Coordinates of C-alpha atoms in Angstrom, one line a residue:
Chain F
M63 CA -75.0 -160.2 -152.3
A64 CA -71.7 -159.0 -151.0
S65 CA -71.7 -155.3 -151.1
G66 CA -68.0 -154.8 -151.5
A67 CA -68.3 -152.2 -148.7
G68 CA -65.0 -151.9 -146.9
R69 CA -63.0 -152.7 -150.0
A70 CA -61.1 -150.1 -152.0
R71 CA -62.8 -149.0 -155.1
I72 CA -61.1 -149.5 -158.4
T73 CA -61.3 -147.5 -161.6
A74 CA -61.1 -148.6 -165.2
A75 CA -57.7 -147.1 -165.5
E76 CA -56.5 -149.0 -162.4
F77 CA -57.8 -152.2 -163.8
Q78 CA -56.2 -151.5 -167.1
E79 CA -52.9 -151.1 -165.3
L80 CA -53.4 -154.4 -163.5
A81 CA -54.2 -156.1 -166.9
E82 CA -50.9 -154.8 -168.3
R83 CA -48.5 -155.2 -165.4
G84 CA -50.0 -157.7 -163.0
V85 CA -49.0 -160.9 -164.8
P86 CA -46.3 -160.7 -167.5
Y87 CA -47.6 -163.7 -169.5
V88 CA -51.0 -162.0 -169.8
G89 CA -49.8 -158.4 -169.9
Q90 CA -47.9 -159.0 -173.2
L91 CA -51.3 -159.6 -174.9
G92 CA -51.9 -155.9 -174.7
C93 CA -55.6 -156.3 -173.7
V94 CA -57.6 -153.1 -173.6
V95 CA -60.4 -152.5 -171.1
E96 CA -63.2 -151.0 -173.1
R97 CA -66.0 -151.1 -170.5
F98 CA -65.7 -151.4 -166.8
A99 CA -69.0 -150.9 -164.9
P100 CA -70.0 -153.0 -161.9
G101 CA -70.8 -156.5 -163.2
D102 CA -70.4 -155.5 -166.8
V103 CA -66.9 -155.6 -168.3
L104 CA -65.7 -155.7 -171.9
V105 CA -62.0 -156.4 -172.8
R106 CA -60.4 -156.3 -176.2
L107 CA -57.7 -158.7 -177.3
P108 CA -55.8 -157.0 -180.2
Y109 CA -54.8 -159.4 -182.9
S110 CA -51.1 -159.9 -183.2
D111 CA -48.8 -162.5 -184.7
L112 CA -48.0 -163.7 -181.1
L113 CA -51.5 -165.2 -181.0
Q114 CA -51.6 -167.2 -184.2
R115 CA -51.8 -170.9 -184.6
P116 CA -51.5 -172.9 -187.8
G117 CA -54.5 -172.5 -190.0
G118 CA -54.6 -168.7 -189.6
T119 CA -56.5 -168.5 -186.4
I120 CA -56.0 -167.5 -182.8
C121 CA -54.6 -170.1 -180.3
G122 CA -56.8 -171.4 -177.5
P123 CA -54.4 -170.4 -174.7
A124 CA -54.6 -166.7 -175.7
L125 CA -58.4 -166.9 -175.5
M126 CA -58.2 -168.6 -172.1
A127 CA -55.9 -165.8 -170.9
L128 CA -58.4 -163.3 -172.2
A129 CA -61.2 -165.1 -170.3
D130 CA -59.1 -165.0 -167.1
I131 CA -58.4 -161.3 -167.2
T132 CA -62.0 -160.6 -168.0
L133 CA -63.3 -162.6 -165.1
Y134 CA -60.8 -161.0 -162.8
G135 CA -62.0 -157.6 -163.9
L136 CA -65.6 -158.7 -163.4
V137 CA -64.9 -159.6 -159.8
M138 CA -63.0 -156.4 -159.2
S139 CA -65.7 -154.3 -160.8
L140 CA -68.1 -155.5 -158.1
L141 CA -65.9 -156.0 -155.1
G142 CA -63.1 -153.6 -155.5
R143 CA -59.4 -154.6 -155.3
V144 CA -59.6 -158.2 -154.0
E145 CA -56.0 -159.3 -154.6
L146 CA -56.5 -162.5 -152.7
A147 CA -59.4 -163.7 -154.8
V148 CA -58.3 -166.7 -156.8
T149 CA -59.8 -168.5 -159.8
T150 CA -60.8 -172.0 -158.7
S151 CA -62.2 -173.4 -161.9
M152 CA -62.8 -172.5 -165.5
T153 CA -64.8 -174.2 -168.2
V154 CA -64.1 -173.1 -171.8
H155 CA -66.1 -174.0 -174.9
F156 CA -64.3 -173.2 -178.2
L157 CA -67.3 -172.7 -180.5
T158 CA -66.0 -171.3 -183.8
R159 CA -62.5 -170.8 -185.3
P160 CA -61.7 -167.1 -184.8
A161 CA -60.5 -165.0 -187.7
R162 CA -57.2 -163.1 -187.5
K163 CA -58.9 -160.1 -186.0
D164 CA -59.4 -158.5 -182.5
V165 CA -61.5 -160.5 -180.1
L166 CA -64.0 -158.8 -177.7
A167 CA -64.7 -160.6 -174.4
A168 CA -67.9 -159.6 -172.5
G169 CA -68.1 -160.7 -168.9
R170 CA -71.3 -160.8 -166.8
I171 CA -71.8 -162.1 -163.3
L172 CA -74.0 -165.2 -162.6
K173 CA -73.6 -165.3 -158.8
L174 CA -71.9 -163.1 -156.3
G175 CA -71.9 -164.8 -152.9
R176 CA -69.9 -164.2 -149.8
R177 CA -67.4 -166.9 -150.5
L178 CA -67.8 -167.7 -154.3
A179 CA -68.4 -165.6 -157.4
V180 CA -69.4 -167.2 -160.7
G181 CA -69.1 -165.3 -164.0
E182 CA -69.6 -166.0 -167.7
V183 CA -67.5 -164.6 -170.6
V184 CA -68.7 -164.7 -174.2
M185 CA -66.2 -163.8 -176.9
R186 CA -66.8 -162.5 -180.4
T187 CA -64.6 -161.4 -183.3
D188 CA -64.9 -157.7 -183.7
G189 CA -67.7 -157.0 -186.1
D190 CA -69.2 -160.5 -186.1
P191 CA -72.2 -161.3 -183.8
R192 CA -71.5 -165.1 -183.5
P193 CA -69.9 -166.2 -180.3
I194 CA -66.5 -167.9 -180.8
C195 CA -65.8 -168.9 -177.2
Q196 CA -67.9 -169.2 -174.0
V197 CA -66.4 -169.5 -170.6
T198 CA -67.7 -170.0 -167.1
G199 CA -65.4 -169.4 -164.2
T200 CA -65.5 -169.5 -160.4
Y201 CA -63.6 -167.3 -158.0
A202 CA -63.0 -168.0 -154.3
L203 CA -63.4 -164.8 -152.4
P204 CA -61.4 -163.9 -149.3
P205 CA -63.3 -163.1 -146.1
E206 CA -64.7 -159.6 -146.3
P207 CA -63.1 -157.1 -144.0
G208 CA -65.4 -156.2 -141.2
P209 CA -66.2 -152.7 -139.9
K210 CA -63.5 -151.1 -137.8
Chain E
M293 CA -60.8 -197.3 -180.8
A294 CA -59.4 -195.4 -183.7
S295 CA -56.2 -197.0 -184.7
G296 CA -54.4 -194.1 -186.2
A297 CA -53.6 -196.3 -189.1
G298 CA -53.2 -194.2 -192.2
R299 CA -51.9 -191.2 -190.3
A300 CA -48.3 -190.2 -190.2
R301 CA -46.4 -191.3 -187.1
I302 CA -44.9 -188.7 -184.9
T303 CA -41.8 -188.9 -182.6
A304 CA -41.1 -187.2 -179.4
A305 CA -38.6 -184.9 -181.2
E306 CA -41.2 -183.9 -183.7
F307 CA -43.8 -183.2 -181.1
Q308 CA -41.1 -181.2 -179.2
E309 CA -40.6 -179.1 -182.3
L310 CA -44.4 -178.5 -182.6
A311 CA -44.5 -177.4 -179.0
E312 CA -41.8 -174.9 -179.6
R313 CA -42.7 -173.5 -182.9
G314 CA -46.4 -174.3 -183.7
V315 CA -47.9 -171.5 -181.6
P316 CA -45.7 -168.6 -180.6
Y317 CA -47.8 -167.7 -177.4
V318 CA -47.3 -171.3 -176.2
G319 CA -43.8 -171.8 -177.6
Q320 CA -42.3 -169.0 -175.6
L321 CA -43.0 -171.1 -172.4
G322 CA -40.2 -173.4 -173.4
C323 CA -42.1 -176.6 -172.5
V324 CA -40.0 -179.7 -172.6
V325 CA -41.5 -183.1 -173.6
E326 CA -40.2 -185.6 -171.0
R327 CA -42.2 -188.6 -172.0
F328 CA -44.1 -189.3 -175.2
A329 CA -45.5 -192.8 -175.4
P330 CA -49.0 -193.6 -176.9
G331 CA -51.5 -192.3 -174.5
D332 CA -48.9 -191.4 -171.9
V333 CA -47.4 -187.9 -172.2
L334 CA -45.4 -185.9 -169.7
V335 CA -44.5 -182.2 -170.3
R336 CA -42.4 -179.9 -168.2
L337 CA -43.1 -176.2 -167.8
P338 CA -39.8 -174.6 -166.7
Y339 CA -40.3 -171.9 -164.1
S340 CA -39.5 -168.4 -165.4
D341 CA -40.4 -164.8 -164.4
L342 CA -42.7 -164.6 -167.4
L343 CA -45.1 -166.9 -165.6
Q344 CA -45.3 -165.2 -162.2
R345 CA -48.3 -163.5 -160.8
P346 CA -48.5 -161.4 -157.6
G347 CA -48.1 -163.5 -154.5
G348 CA -45.1 -165.4 -155.9
T349 CA -46.9 -168.1 -157.8
I350 CA -47.6 -169.1 -161.4
C351 CA -50.4 -167.5 -163.3
G352 CA -53.4 -169.6 -164.3
P353 CA -53.1 -168.9 -168.1
A354 CA -49.6 -170.4 -168.1
L355 CA -51.0 -173.6 -166.6
M356 CA -53.9 -173.6 -169.1
A357 CA -51.4 -173.3 -172.0
L358 CA -49.5 -176.2 -170.5
A359 CA -52.7 -178.2 -170.3
D360 CA -53.4 -177.4 -173.9
I361 CA -50.1 -178.5 -175.2
T362 CA -50.2 -181.7 -173.1
L363 CA -53.6 -182.7 -174.4
Y364 CA -52.5 -182.0 -178.0
G365 CA -49.5 -184.2 -177.5
L366 CA -51.7 -186.9 -176.0
V367 CA -53.9 -186.9 -179.1
M368 CA -50.9 -187.0 -181.4
S369 CA -49.2 -189.8 -179.4
L370 CA -52.2 -192.0 -180.3
L371 CA -53.3 -190.8 -183.7
G372 CA -50.2 -189.3 -185.3
R373 CA -50.1 -185.9 -186.8
V374 CA -53.7 -184.7 -186.8
E375 CA -53.3 -181.1 -187.6
L376 CA -57.0 -180.6 -188.1
A377 CA -57.9 -181.9 -184.6
V378 CA -59.3 -179.0 -182.5
T379 CA -59.9 -178.5 -178.8
T380 CA -63.6 -178.1 -178.3
S381 CA -63.7 -177.7 -174.6
M382 CA -61.5 -177.6 -171.5
T383 CA -62.4 -177.7 -167.8
V384 CA -59.7 -176.6 -165.4
H385 CA -59.6 -177.0 -161.6
F386 CA -57.0 -174.9 -159.8
L387 CA -56.3 -176.9 -156.7
T388 CA -53.3 -175.5 -154.9
R389 CA -51.2 -172.4 -155.4
P390 CA -48.0 -173.6 -157.2
A391 CA -44.6 -172.7 -155.9
R392 CA -42.1 -170.9 -158.1
K393 CA -40.8 -174.1 -159.5
D394 CA -41.1 -176.2 -162.7
V395 CA -44.5 -177.8 -163.2
L396 CA -44.9 -181.3 -164.6
A397 CA -48.1 -182.1 -166.5
A398 CA -49.1 -185.8 -167.0
G399 CA -51.7 -186.5 -169.6
R400 CA -53.7 -189.7 -170.0
I401 CA -56.6 -190.6 -172.3
L402 CA -60.1 -191.2 -171.1
K403 CA -61.8 -191.9 -174.4
L404 CA -60.6 -192.2 -178.0
G405 CA -63.5 -192.4 -180.3
R406 CA -63.7 -191.9 -184.0
R407 CA -65.0 -188.4 -183.7
L408 CA -64.0 -187.3 -180.2
A409 CA -61.1 -187.8 -177.8
V410 CA -61.3 -186.9 -174.1
G411 CA -58.1 -186.6 -172.0
E412 CA -57.1 -185.7 -168.5
V413 CA -54.1 -183.7 -167.4
V414 CA -52.9 -183.6 -163.8
M415 CA -50.1 -181.1 -162.8
R416 CA -47.7 -181.3 -160.0
T417 CA -44.9 -179.0 -158.9
D418 CA -41.6 -180.9 -159.5
G419 CA -40.8 -182.9 -156.4
D420 CA -44.2 -182.5 -154.7
P421 CA -46.8 -185.3 -155.0
R422 CA -49.8 -183.1 -154.5
P423 CA -51.8 -182.2 -157.6
I424 CA -51.9 -178.4 -158.2
C425 CA -54.2 -178.4 -161.2
Q426 CA -56.5 -180.9 -162.9
V427 CA -57.9 -180.5 -166.4
T428 CA -60.2 -182.4 -168.7
G429 CA -60.3 -181.6 -172.4
T430 CA -62.2 -182.7 -175.5
Y431 CA -60.8 -182.8 -179.0
A432 CA -62.9 -183.1 -182.2
L433 CA -61.1 -185.4 -184.6
P434 CA -61.1 -185.0 -188.3
P435 CA -62.5 -187.9 -190.4
E436 CA -59.9 -190.6 -190.6
P437 CA -58.3 -191.0 -194.1
G438 CA -59.5 -194.2 -195.7
P439 CA -57.3 -196.8 -197.4
K440 CA -55.9 -195.8 -200.8
Chain C
M288 CA -74.8 -174.0 -189.6
A289 CA -76.5 -177.3 -190.2
S290 CA -80.0 -176.7 -191.6
G291 CA -81.7 -179.8 -190.3
A292 CA -83.0 -180.3 -193.9
G293 CA -83.7 -183.9 -194.5
R294 CA -84.6 -184.6 -190.9
A295 CA -88.1 -185.1 -189.7
R296 CA -89.7 -182.1 -188.0
I297 CA -90.8 -182.3 -184.5
T298 CA -93.6 -180.4 -182.8
A299 CA -93.9 -179.2 -179.2
A300 CA -96.4 -181.9 -178.5
E301 CA -94.1 -184.6 -179.9
F302 CA -91.2 -183.3 -177.8
Q303 CA -93.5 -183.2 -174.7
E304 CA -94.3 -186.9 -175.3
L305 CA -90.6 -187.7 -175.5
A306 CA -89.9 -185.8 -172.3
E307 CA -92.6 -187.9 -170.6
R308 CA -92.0 -191.3 -172.0
G309 CA -88.5 -191.5 -173.5
V310 CA -86.6 -192.0 -170.3
P311 CA -88.5 -193.2 -167.1
Y312 CA -86.1 -191.6 -164.6
V313 CA -86.6 -188.3 -166.3
G314 CA -90.2 -188.7 -167.3
Q315 CA -91.4 -189.1 -163.7
L316 CA -90.4 -185.5 -163.1
G317 CA -93.4 -184.4 -165.0
C318 CA -91.6 -181.7 -167.0
V319 CA -93.8 -179.4 -169.1
V320 CA -92.6 -177.9 -172.4
E321 CA -93.7 -174.3 -172.2
R322 CA -92.0 -173.0 -175.3
F323 CA -90.5 -174.9 -178.3
A324 CA -89.3 -172.7 -181.1
P325 CA -86.1 -173.4 -183.0
G326 CA -83.2 -172.6 -180.7
D327 CA -85.5 -171.3 -178.0
V328 CA -86.9 -173.8 -175.5
L329 CA -88.4 -173.3 -172.1
V330 CA -89.2 -176.3 -169.8
R331 CA -90.9 -176.2 -166.4
L332 CA -90.0 -178.6 -163.6
P333 CA -93.1 -178.7 -161.3
Y334 CA -92.2 -178.8 -157.6
S335 CA -92.9 -182.1 -155.9
D336 CA -91.8 -183.9 -152.8
L337 CA -89.8 -186.3 -155.0
L338 CA -87.3 -183.5 -155.6
Q339 CA -86.7 -182.3 -152.1
R340 CA -83.4 -182.5 -150.2
P341 CA -82.7 -181.7 -146.6
G342 CA -82.9 -178.0 -146.0
G343 CA -86.2 -177.6 -147.9
T344 CA -84.7 -177.2 -151.3
I345 CA -84.5 -179.1 -154.6
C346 CA -81.8 -181.7 -155.1
G347 CA -79.1 -181.2 -157.6
P348 CA -79.8 -184.4 -159.7
A349 CA -83.3 -183.2 -160.4
L350 CA -81.9 -179.9 -161.8
M351 CA -79.3 -181.8 -163.8
A352 CA -82.1 -184.0 -165.3
L353 CA -84.0 -180.8 -166.2
A354 CA -80.9 -179.5 -167.9
D355 CA -80.5 -182.7 -169.8
I356 CA -84.1 -182.7 -171.2
T357 CA -83.9 -179.0 -172.0
L358 CA -80.7 -179.4 -174.0
Y359 CA -82.1 -182.4 -175.8
G360 CA -85.2 -180.3 -176.7
L361 CA -82.9 -177.5 -177.9
V362 CA -81.1 -179.8 -180.3
M363 CA -84.4 -181.3 -181.5
S364 CA -85.9 -177.8 -182.0
L365 CA -83.2 -177.1 -184.5
L366 CA -82.4 -180.4 -186.1
G367 CA -85.6 -182.4 -185.8
R368 CA -85.8 -185.9 -184.4
V369 CA -82.1 -186.8 -184.0
E370 CA -82.4 -190.0 -181.9
L371 CA -78.8 -190.8 -182.3
A372 CA -77.6 -187.5 -180.9
V373 CA -75.8 -188.1 -177.5
T374 CA -74.7 -185.7 -174.7
T375 CA -71.0 -185.8 -174.5
S376 CA -70.4 -183.4 -171.7
M377 CA -72.2 -181.1 -169.3
T378 CA -70.9 -178.5 -166.9
V379 CA -73.3 -177.4 -164.1
H380 CA -73.0 -174.4 -161.8
F381 CA -75.3 -174.4 -158.8
L382 CA -75.7 -170.7 -158.0
T383 CA -78.4 -170.3 -155.4
R384 CA -80.4 -172.6 -153.3
P385 CA -83.8 -173.0 -155.0
A386 CA -87.0 -172.5 -153.1
R387 CA -89.7 -175.2 -153.0
K388 CA -91.3 -173.9 -156.2
D389 CA -91.4 -174.8 -159.8
V390 CA -88.2 -174.2 -161.8
L391 CA -88.1 -172.8 -165.3
A392 CA -85.2 -173.8 -167.6
A393 CA -84.5 -171.7 -170.6
G394 CA -82.2 -173.2 -173.3
R395 CA -80.3 -171.3 -176.0
I396 CA -77.9 -172.5 -178.6
L397 CA -74.2 -171.4 -178.5
K398 CA -73.0 -173.4 -181.5
L399 CA -74.6 -175.6 -184.1
G400 CA -72.0 -177.3 -186.2
R401 CA -72.2 -180.4 -188.4
R402 CA -70.7 -182.7 -185.7
L403 CA -71.2 -180.8 -182.4
A404 CA -73.9 -178.7 -180.8
V405 CA -73.2 -176.6 -177.7
G406 CA -76.1 -175.2 -175.7
E407 CA -76.6 -173.2 -172.5
V408 CA -79.4 -173.6 -170.0
V409 CA -80.2 -171.0 -167.3
M410 CA -82.7 -171.9 -164.6
R411 CA -84.8 -169.7 -162.4
T412 CA -87.4 -170.3 -159.7
D413 CA -90.8 -169.3 -161.1
G414 CA -91.3 -165.6 -160.3
D415 CA -87.7 -164.8 -159.3
P416 CA -85.3 -163.3 -161.8
R417 CA -82.1 -164.6 -160.2
P418 CA -80.5 -167.5 -161.9
I419 CA -80.3 -170.6 -159.6
C420 CA -78.4 -172.9 -162.0
Q421 CA -76.4 -172.5 -165.2
V422 CA -75.4 -175.3 -167.5
T423 CA -73.5 -175.7 -170.7
G424 CA -73.7 -179.0 -172.6
T425 CA -72.3 -180.5 -175.7
Y426 CA -74.0 -182.9 -178.1
A427 CA -72.4 -185.1 -180.7
L428 CA -74.6 -185.1 -183.7
P429 CA -74.9 -188.1 -186.1
P430 CA -73.9 -187.6 -189.7
E431 CA -76.6 -185.7 -191.5
P432 CA -78.6 -187.8 -194.0
G433 CA -77.8 -186.7 -197.6
P434 CA -80.3 -185.8 -200.3
K435 CA -82.1 -188.7 -201.9
Chain L
M150 CA -55.8 -179.9 -145.1
A151 CA -58.9 -179.7 -143.0
S152 CA -58.8 -182.4 -140.4
G153 CA -62.5 -182.9 -139.9
A154 CA -61.7 -182.7 -136.2
G155 CA -64.7 -181.4 -134.3
R156 CA -67.2 -183.0 -136.8
A157 CA -69.2 -186.1 -136.1
R158 CA -67.7 -189.3 -137.6
I159 CA -69.9 -191.2 -140.0
T160 CA -69.8 -194.9 -140.8
A161 CA -70.5 -196.7 -144.1
A162 CA -73.9 -197.8 -142.7
E163 CA -74.8 -194.2 -141.8
F164 CA -73.8 -193.0 -145.3
Q165 CA -75.8 -195.9 -146.8
E166 CA -78.8 -194.7 -145.0
L167 CA -78.3 -191.1 -146.2
A168 CA -78.0 -192.4 -149.8
E169 CA -81.3 -194.2 -149.4
R170 CA -83.4 -191.7 -147.5
G171 CA -81.8 -188.3 -147.8
V172 CA -83.1 -187.3 -151.2
P173 CA -86.0 -189.3 -152.6
Y174 CA -85.1 -188.7 -156.3
V175 CA -81.7 -190.2 -155.7
G176 CA -82.8 -192.8 -153.0
Q177 CA -85.0 -194.6 -155.5
L178 CA -81.9 -195.6 -157.5
G179 CA -81.1 -198.1 -154.7
C180 CA -77.4 -197.2 -154.7
V181 CA -75.2 -199.5 -152.6
V182 CA -72.1 -198.2 -150.8
E183 CA -69.4 -200.8 -151.5
R184 CA -66.4 -199.1 -150.0
F185 CA -66.3 -196.1 -147.6
A186 CA -62.8 -195.3 -146.4
P187 CA -61.5 -191.7 -146.0
G188 CA -61.0 -190.3 -149.4
D189 CA -61.8 -193.6 -151.1
V190 CA -65.5 -194.4 -151.9
L191 CA -67.1 -196.9 -154.2
V192 CA -70.8 -196.8 -155.0
R193 CA -72.8 -199.3 -157.0
L194 CA -75.8 -198.3 -159.1
P195 CA -77.9 -201.4 -159.7
Y196 CA -79.3 -201.7 -163.2
S197 CA -83.1 -201.3 -163.4
D198 CA -85.6 -200.5 -166.0
L199 CA -86.1 -197.1 -164.3
L200 CA -82.7 -196.1 -165.7
Q201 CA -83.0 -197.1 -169.3
R202 CA -83.1 -194.8 -172.3
P203 CA -83.8 -195.6 -175.9
G204 CA -81.1 -197.7 -177.4
G205 CA -80.8 -200.0 -174.5
T206 CA -78.5 -197.9 -172.3
I207 CA -78.5 -196.0 -169.1
C208 CA -79.8 -192.4 -169.1
G209 CA -77.3 -189.6 -168.3
P210 CA -79.3 -188.1 -165.4
A211 CA -79.0 -191.4 -163.5
L212 CA -75.2 -191.3 -164.0
M213 CA -75.2 -187.7 -162.8
A214 CA -77.2 -188.6 -159.7
L215 CA -74.7 -191.4 -159.0
A216 CA -71.8 -188.9 -159.4
D217 CA -73.6 -186.6 -156.9
I218 CA -74.1 -189.2 -154.2
T219 CA -70.5 -190.5 -154.7
L220 CA -69.0 -187.0 -154.3
Y221 CA -71.2 -186.4 -151.3
G222 CA -69.9 -189.6 -149.7
L223 CA -66.3 -188.7 -150.6
V224 CA -66.6 -185.4 -148.7
M225 CA -68.3 -187.1 -145.7
S226 CA -65.7 -189.8 -145.6
L227 CA -63.1 -187.2 -145.0
L228 CA -65.0 -184.6 -143.0
G229 CA -67.8 -186.4 -141.2
R230 CA -71.3 -185.4 -141.4
V231 CA -71.2 -182.0 -143.1
E232 CA -74.9 -181.4 -143.8
L233 CA -74.3 -177.8 -144.9
A234 CA -71.8 -178.7 -147.6
V235 CA -73.2 -178.0 -151.0
T236 CA -72.2 -178.9 -154.5
T237 CA -71.2 -175.8 -156.3
S238 CA -70.3 -177.2 -159.7
M239 CA -70.0 -180.5 -161.6
T240 CA -68.5 -181.3 -165.0
V241 CA -69.5 -184.6 -166.5
H242 CA -67.9 -186.3 -169.5
F243 CA -70.0 -189.2 -171.0
L244 CA -67.3 -191.4 -172.5
T245 CA -68.9 -194.6 -173.7
R246 CA -72.5 -195.9 -173.9
P247 CA -73.0 -198.0 -170.8
A248 CA -74.4 -201.5 -171.1
R249 CA -77.6 -202.6 -169.3
K250 CA -75.6 -203.6 -166.2
D251 CA -74.7 -202.3 -162.8
V252 CA -72.4 -199.2 -162.8
L253 CA -69.6 -198.8 -160.3
A254 CA -68.5 -195.2 -159.3
A255 CA -65.1 -194.7 -157.7
G256 CA -64.5 -191.4 -156.0
R257 CA -61.2 -189.9 -155.1
I258 CA -60.3 -186.5 -153.7
L259 CA -58.3 -184.0 -155.7
K260 CA -58.2 -181.2 -153.1
L261 CA -59.5 -180.8 -149.6
G262 CA -59.2 -177.2 -148.5
R263 CA -60.8 -175.3 -145.7
R264 CA -63.4 -173.8 -147.9
L265 CA -63.5 -176.0 -151.0
A266 CA -63.2 -179.7 -151.8
V267 CA -62.7 -181.0 -155.3
G268 CA -63.3 -184.6 -156.1
E269 CA -63.2 -186.9 -159.2
V270 CA -65.5 -189.8 -160.0
V271 CA -64.8 -192.4 -162.6
M272 CA -67.5 -194.9 -163.5
R273 CA -67.2 -198.3 -165.1
T274 CA -69.7 -201.0 -166.0
D275 CA -69.3 -203.9 -163.6
G276 CA -66.7 -206.3 -165.1
D277 CA -65.4 -203.9 -167.8
P278 CA -62.3 -201.8 -167.2
R279 CA -63.1 -199.0 -169.6
P280 CA -64.4 -195.8 -168.0
I281 CA -67.9 -194.9 -169.2
C282 CA -68.2 -191.5 -167.4
Q283 CA -65.8 -189.1 -165.7
V284 CA -66.9 -186.4 -163.4
T285 CA -65.2 -183.6 -161.4
G286 CA -67.2 -181.8 -158.7
T287 CA -66.6 -179.0 -156.3
Y288 CA -68.1 -178.6 -152.8
A289 CA -68.3 -175.5 -150.7
L290 CA -67.6 -176.4 -147.1
P291 CA -69.2 -174.7 -144.2
P292 CA -66.9 -173.0 -141.7
E293 CA -65.3 -175.7 -139.4
P294 CA -66.6 -175.7 -135.9
G295 CA -64.0 -174.4 -133.5
P296 CA -62.9 -176.0 -130.2
K297 CA -65.3 -175.6 -127.3

């Protein structure tokens, strides 16, 4: 596994700031980083009227944005600040219609290679154990900086 | 194939209104429906600062939202106003870093069954033939209303 | 959730027989059903020369066939003998090159609706905790038989 | 785009031999390479009893194996003999129940980067224009050999 050695460490607060300011379309969701340990990240999407879709539920694109930020955090929790890492693919399964409540997204790593990382995100409505959305995503990692 | 008989027809203008007002998080993107024929839909995502991510490119979640609205339009172009149709899965491949320009999303249908529809969306930067993003998505269709 | 009431029950031995004889291209793999509880299925793929690919590893199509039989078992473990259920999609992530050893595939259910089931399969080489392959699959379920 | 310069060229006959002998579990399908131009590959899966599943149709794992060999050919048609290229992910949509006839798989490239290739395969029953299966797959490419 890639060690992340040679890359700058990142704290939960630094990742929170990236989640808020890095990408405006995602930052406006107001996601809150609730857990940020290496390979174990939990992000909360607060319910707001911006997210709703007809039928009194949360729109798919808001959940996909939540998945994206969670996977990005997952990679950074392991490798540090890898600004050049890019998502190469994402598969999303919408399982159950979410309620008008906060959503919690838990990310875990499936593979951390030198060139690719694969992670999984499972989302639940706050207070309900049933998964509402499951996502797998792949990141292409930039070449690791060598020793100087 | 499902005929869509018994379902209300929808015009390009009606779909445009749905794209703008149906879901606030997607509506703020200002997508413009450029073509809306049965099984052949083209949607433009105008470039704006809201979409940018570091590196001078368009963030993934904006492209995923564009895919979602394009697939929804594709289903409606064939079946009429099926408000109860829901996306069940989406697989997104990010192929090339988009420029800071409008993105055009072309949707075509792969399968239209009684219970499931599968569509594909290919995105290009306006004026550039190379695909930047390819998406397949699946919709679960509500039972078709019978004759009265 | 669908209860499966009204559908014939199936035992591990019956599913083992289906795995062996239902589909010749899959049956020749000699998969062994090691656990068959509702929503919790474990299937072993014995290593054999038939599976190898250059580089001394197991070919991807054998792992995809293993995923297919495991997901099928998962659906049957919950719903009974649903011969008309069909796989509608599968997403496979190949994580790590497997060794020339048996592979164990563990299936769990993500969603069991009336019309769709979504399951996940994680594979490991026997004796090694690292996942080598992760799969999500969707099944379209036939209409449930009503009460008589 | 990667040029493939520096890699050994491969002919249709050489790829046909790889399809037959490289991987026994796939080779027994008897696939026939019908077209092998750079970025444009067509592979025929001859119908045989080995492939059947209950209901008089072709089993999913045989179609997934066909997708795998077609994507592999697609990569080789562009880059030459890249034995170290590995499939990293595959998403398969089963669209329509195939008849008991030969299946034709057409592969085209969506992206050819230095580190990743993404391709699409669309399958049809011989003589029927409707797609029966659509696949997207990702390959990780080994570092290109430099000039000597």
